[in-house]
Amino acid sequence: MKALEGIRVVDLGHVLAAPFCTMILADLGAEVIKVEPPFGDDSREFGPFAEKGDEIQSGYFISVNRNKKSTCINLKTEEGKKILTELIKKSDVVVENFRPTTMKKLGFSYEDMKEIKSDIIYCSICGFGHDALPEYATKPAYDMVAQAYSGLMSITGPVGGPPCRVGSSVGDIFAGHQGAIGILAALQYREKTGEGQHVDISMVDGLVSVLENAVVRYTINGEIPGPLGGAHPTIVPFQSFETKDDWIITPIGNDKLWKDFCKAIDKEELTDHPKFKTNRLRTENKDELIPILAEVMKSKTTKEWIDIFEEYGLPYSPLNTVDKVVEDDNINYRGMMKEVEQPGIGKVKIAGSPLKLSKTPGEVRSHAPKLGENTEEVLSKLLNYSNKEIENLKNNEVVK
């Protein structure tokens, strides 16, 4: 049995935020029915592309739509809206990531959905939230907008450098995670009360919530944080250092580790130095300390430092590139690289689920669906449409 077995989710999402949310739910066993327009989810046209013969499929789409079913419904038609209405009646959760006005225009706002199914859980993900100031209701927002508006980009990148986006679309991804958490909480609440609710997720909110100590550095000290490259603002040394041949990460998070670190790099005279003895002193005097450490770290290769840090039990990491991550023994042991058999393409390796529950872990069980792959199945088996009715819907370009 899967953790979310018996839960049905209608996924109206596109590209990343909502699909990532529903991917988590699908990995945990929910039945996710992805409703796509006639032209498909936009991300089906995003690279990289897997190709075999005449078959071309988006690796982007494959990576976040595993374990789902695809139905292709034209929601601009009254018949299409009727099908969606029937789907909502038989589902537990609806997830979407359009602008707030879009769902209202379609006639599927939360208030509309409550009329269709009173205990529905409706999760919306957008840039600034559904319950927002009026002037934000129609604002379009992509991940980079959320990263910039939330302040995240202002603390990312090298010191004195230009605005720098985090290397993955964390605005979408955090919102997807937070949407999934909100849905799980709403399902638990509904189990106790019989009531559904609206889970209103803002990408900007999500990134503001993970600014960590940047917020209190301003509210307590009046400091406006800026980018620090690979360094931590209040723990020193807690950063990347260049070695003779590459880089190494050294998060020395307390004073005991500091003593061991000084021994490991053969600089024991720094241990009880009046400017460096405690983390607070090291932070205050980091402009003097870091150049000393940087010179030492350049004296050996990354592999040499790894061997030394292992001997002293210090935390460290080489700066892994993605090829090394994909081939890493422990990452593969943990099931974080999974091969899926993608129809028409063959085997594709994608990231697995990080949800390692002892009895009901998240799993990659099936491929990402082709556009409309499950339309007939959903219409006939779930909504009891006859073959003739389905044929008429196809002829009228309501479904595909």
mmCIF file of C-alpha atoms in Angstrom, residues 146-313:
data_model
loop_
_atom_site.group_PDB
_atom_site.id
_atom_site.type_symbol
_atom_site.label_atom_id
_atom_site.label_comp_id
_atom_site.label_asym_id
_atom_site.label_seq_id
_atom_site.Cartn_x
_atom_site.Cartn_y
_atom_site.Cartn_z
ATOM 1 C CA ALA A 146 10.245 35.392 -7.443
ATOM 2 C CA GLN A 147 13.991 35.104 -6.774
ATOM 3 C CA ALA A 148 14.473 38.815 -7.389
ATOM 4 C CA TYR A 149 11.346 40.094 -5.614
ATOM 5 C CA SER A 150 11.880 37.918 -2.517
ATOM 6 C CA GLY A 151 15.393 39.258 -1.954
ATOM 7 C CA LEU A 152 17.051 35.893 -2.656
ATOM 8 C CA MET A 153 19.005 37.192 -5.645
ATOM 9 C CA SER A 154 20.359 40.078 -3.567
ATOM 10 C CA ILE A 155 22.236 37.632 -1.320
ATOM 11 C CA THR A 156 23.319 35.222 -4.071
ATOM 12 C CA GLY A 157 26.531 35.283 -6.085
ATOM 13 C CA PRO A 158 30.060 36.668 -5.646
ATOM 14 C CA VAL A 159 30.845 39.718 -3.543
ATOM 15 C CA GLY A 160 30.304 42.839 -5.642
ATOM 16 C CA GLY A 161 29.016 40.823 -8.586
ATOM 17 C CA PRO A 162 25.913 41.362 -10.728
ATOM 18 C CA PRO A 163 22.501 39.955 -9.686
ATOM 19 C CA CYS A 164 22.795 36.180 -9.665
ATOM 20 C CA ARG A 165 20.002 33.619 -9.942
ATOM 21 C CA VAL A 166 20.257 30.398 -7.930
ATOM 22 C CA GLY A 167 21.244 27.631 -10.342
ATOM 23 C CA SER A 168 17.921 25.779 -10.246
ATOM 24 C CA SER A 169 14.370 27.154 -10.284
ATOM 25 C CA VAL A 170 14.025 27.231 -6.514
ATOM 26 C CA GLY A 171 11.085 29.659 -6.611
ATOM 27 C CA ASP A 172 9.020 27.035 -8.409
ATOM 28 C CA ILE A 173 10.495 24.086 -6.531
ATOM 29 C CA PHE A 174 10.040 25.472 -3.004
ATOM 30 C CA ALA A 175 6.488 26.479 -3.916
ATOM 31 C CA GLY A 176 5.856 22.937 -5.155
ATOM 32 C CA HIS A 177 7.188 21.429 -1.938
ATOM 33 C CA GLN A 178 5.211 23.862 0.202
ATOM 34 C CA GLY A 179 2.084 23.183 -1.843
ATOM 35 C CA ALA A 180 2.486 19.457 -1.189
ATOM 36 C CA ILE A 181 2.924 20.072 2.547
ATOM 37 C CA GLY A 182 -0.170 22.288 2.590
ATOM 38 C CA ILE A 183 -2.203 19.652 0.727
ATOM 39 C CA LEU A 184 -1.142 16.915 3.152
ATOM 40 C CA ALA A 185 -2.125 19.131 6.089
ATOM 41 C CA ALA A 186 -5.472 19.926 4.430
ATOM 42 C CA LEU A 187 -6.135 16.212 3.847
ATOM 43 C CA GLN A 188 -5.492 15.553 7.532
ATOM 44 C CA TYR A 189 -7.823 18.405 8.512
ATOM 45 C CA ARG A 190 -10.505 17.090 6.184
ATOM 46 C CA GLU A 191 -10.130 13.632 7.713
ATOM 47 C CA LYS A 192 -11.004 15.146 11.103
ATOM 48 C CA THR A 193 -13.666 17.685 10.088
ATOM 49 C CA GLY A 194 -14.975 16.692 6.647
ATOM 50 C CA GLU A 195 -14.084 20.156 5.348
ATOM 51 C CA GLY A 196 -11.906 21.077 2.390
ATOM 52 C CA GLN A 197 -9.957 24.312 2.030
ATOM 53 C CA HIS A 198 -7.902 26.538 -0.245
ATOM 54 C CA VAL A 199 -4.113 26.124 -0.058
ATOM 55 C CA ASP A 200 -2.852 29.497 -1.310
ATOM 56 C CA ILE A 201 0.869 29.255 -2.169
ATOM 57 C CA SER A 202 2.953 32.227 -3.303
ATOM 58 C CA MET A 203 6.349 31.676 -4.907
ATOM 59 C CA VAL A 204 7.586 34.915 -3.351
ATOM 60 C CA ASP A 205 6.335 33.869 0.103
ATOM 61 C CA GLY A 206 8.125 30.565 -0.284
ATOM 62 C CA LEU A 207 11.477 32.197 -0.922
ATOM 63 C CA VAL A 208 11.018 34.842 1.786
ATOM 64 C CA SER A 209 10.427 31.961 4.222
ATOM 65 C CA VAL A 210 13.829 30.413 3.408
ATOM 66 C CA LEU A 211 15.960 33.565 3.574
ATOM 67 C CA GLU A 212 17.226 32.136 6.859
ATOM 68 C CA ASN A 213 19.154 34.667 8.966
ATOM 69 C CA ALA A 214 19.109 37.375 6.295
ATOM 70 C CA VAL A 215 15.799 38.652 7.690
ATOM 71 C CA VAL A 216 16.946 38.902 11.310
ATOM 72 C CA ARG A 217 20.301 40.356 10.301
ATOM 73 C CA TYR A 218 18.250 43.300 9.065
ATOM 74 C CA THR A 219 15.494 43.393 11.709
ATOM 75 C CA ILE A 220 17.941 43.003 14.643
ATOM 76 C CA ASN A 221 21.098 44.739 13.421
ATOM 77 C CA GLY A 222 19.834 46.979 10.626
ATOM 78 C CA GLU A 223 22.254 45.281 8.217
ATOM 79 C CA ILE A 224 21.143 44.928 4.602
ATOM 80 C CA PRO A 225 22.736 41.602 3.598
ATOM 81 C CA GLY A 226 24.527 41.283 0.287
ATOM 82 C CA PRO A 227 26.076 38.398 -1.654
ATOM 83 C CA LEU A 228 29.014 36.583 -0.057
ATOM 84 C CA GLY A 229 29.923 34.061 -2.722
ATOM 85 C CA GLY A 230 30.423 30.679 -1.036
ATOM 86 C CA ALA A 231 30.780 32.103 2.474
ATOM 87 C CA HIS A 232 28.402 32.066 5.450
ATOM 88 C CA PRO A 233 27.593 35.469 6.946
ATOM 89 C CA THR A 234 27.911 34.503 10.634
ATOM 90 C CA ILE A 235 30.001 31.300 10.775
ATOM 91 C CA VAL A 236 33.713 31.408 9.884
ATOM 92 C CA PRO A 237 35.318 29.549 8.168
ATOM 93 C CA PHE A 238 32.223 28.158 6.445
ATOM 94 C CA GLN A 239 32.889 28.457 2.735
ATOM 95 C CA SER A 240 34.650 27.214 -0.380
ATOM 96 C CA PHE A 241 38.410 27.433 -0.773
ATOM 97 C CA GLU A 242 40.463 27.072 -3.918
ATOM 98 C CA THR A 243 42.943 24.203 -3.763
ATOM 99 C CA LYS A 244 45.993 23.471 -5.918
ATOM 100 C CA ASP A 245 43.776 21.874 -8.580
ATOM 101 C CA ASP A 246 40.097 22.554 -7.782
ATOM 102 C CA TRP A 247 37.890 23.608 -4.841
ATOM 103 C CA ILE A 248 36.876 22.217 -1.455
ATOM 104 C CA ILE A 249 34.031 23.185 0.888
ATOM 105 C CA THR A 250 34.901 23.545 4.606
ATOM 106 C CA PRO A 251 31.945 24.213 6.931
ATOM 107 C CA ILE A 252 33.659 24.593 10.320
ATOM 108 C CA GLY A 253 30.533 25.075 12.419
ATOM 109 C CA ASN A 254 31.830 25.291 16.005
ATOM 110 C CA ASP A 255 34.924 25.987 18.094
ATOM 111 C CA LYS A 256 35.840 22.320 18.591
ATOM 112 C CA LEU A 257 35.883 21.807 14.841
ATOM 113 C CA TRP A 258 37.973 24.962 14.556
ATOM 114 C CA LYS A 259 40.663 23.420 16.770
ATOM 115 C CA ASP A 260 40.665 20.195 14.758
ATOM 116 C CA PHE A 261 40.736 22.188 11.515
ATOM 117 C CA CYS A 262 43.784 24.160 12.655
ATOM 118 C CA LYS A 263 45.577 20.894 13.467
ATOM 119 C CA ALA A 264 44.602 19.403 10.122
ATOM 120 C CA ILE A 265 46.001 22.335 8.128
ATOM 121 C CA ASP A 266 49.083 22.557 10.384
ATOM 122 C CA LYS A 267 48.187 25.994 11.718
ATOM 123 C CA GLU A 268 47.712 25.275 15.418
ATOM 124 C CA GLU A 269 48.937 28.768 16.276
ATOM 125 C CA LEU A 270 45.583 30.067 15.022
ATOM 126 C CA THR A 271 43.590 27.971 17.502
ATOM 127 C CA ASP A 272 43.845 30.289 20.497
ATOM 128 C CA HIS A 273 44.723 33.446 18.620
ATOM 129 C CA PRO A 274 42.982 36.377 20.368
ATOM 130 C CA LYS A 275 41.292 37.364 17.101
ATOM 131 C CA PHE A 276 40.228 33.846 16.072
ATOM 132 C CA LYS A 277 39.580 31.835 19.236
ATOM 133 C CA THR A 278 35.757 31.872 19.012
ATOM 134 C CA ASN A 279 33.346 31.938 16.110
ATOM 135 C CA ARG A 280 32.235 35.429 17.072
ATOM 136 C CA LEU A 281 35.837 36.655 16.943
ATOM 137 C CA ARG A 282 36.489 34.823 13.678
ATOM 138 C CA THR A 283 33.424 36.437 12.141
ATOM 139 C CA GLU A 284 34.480 39.897 13.322
ATOM 140 C CA ASN A 285 37.996 39.378 11.959
ATOM 141 C CA LYS A 286 37.251 37.283 8.887
ATOM 142 C CA ASP A 287 38.881 39.788 6.518
ATOM 143 C CA GLU A 288 42.184 39.050 8.273
ATOM 144 C CA LEU A 289 41.634 35.294 8.744
ATOM 145 C CA ILE A 290 40.333 34.185 5.343
ATOM 146 C CA PRO A 291 43.418 35.250 3.319
ATOM 147 C CA ILE A 292 45.613 33.243 5.716
ATOM 148 C CA LEU A 293 43.456 30.134 5.254
ATOM 149 C CA ALA A 294 43.122 30.669 1.505
ATOM 150 C CA GLU A 295 46.900 30.611 1.081
ATOM 151 C CA VAL A 296 47.176 27.377 3.072
ATOM 152 C CA MET A 297 44.373 25.651 1.156
ATOM 153 C CA LYS A 298 46.074 26.352 -2.177
ATOM 154 C CA SER A 299 49.107 24.359 -1.038
ATOM 155 C CA LYS A 300 47.490 20.936 -1.610
ATOM 156 C CA THR A 301 45.159 19.265 -4.085
ATOM 157 C CA THR A 302 41.527 18.635 -3.252
ATOM 158 C CA LYS A 303 42.232 14.894 -2.931
ATOM 159 C CA GLU A 304 45.083 15.549 -0.492
ATOM 160 C CA TRP A 305 42.827 17.736 1.666
ATOM 161 C CA ILE A 306 40.048 15.129 1.542
ATOM 162 C CA ASP A 307 42.432 12.474 2.906
ATOM 163 C CA ILE A 308 43.553 14.817 5.704
ATOM 164 C CA PHE A 309 40.015 15.923 6.615
ATOM 165 C CA GLU A 310 38.875 12.300 6.690
ATOM 166 C CA GLU A 311 41.651 11.535 9.174
ATOM 167 C CA TYR A 312 40.511 14.356 11.447
ATOM 168 C CA GLY A 313 36.783 13.667 11.034
#
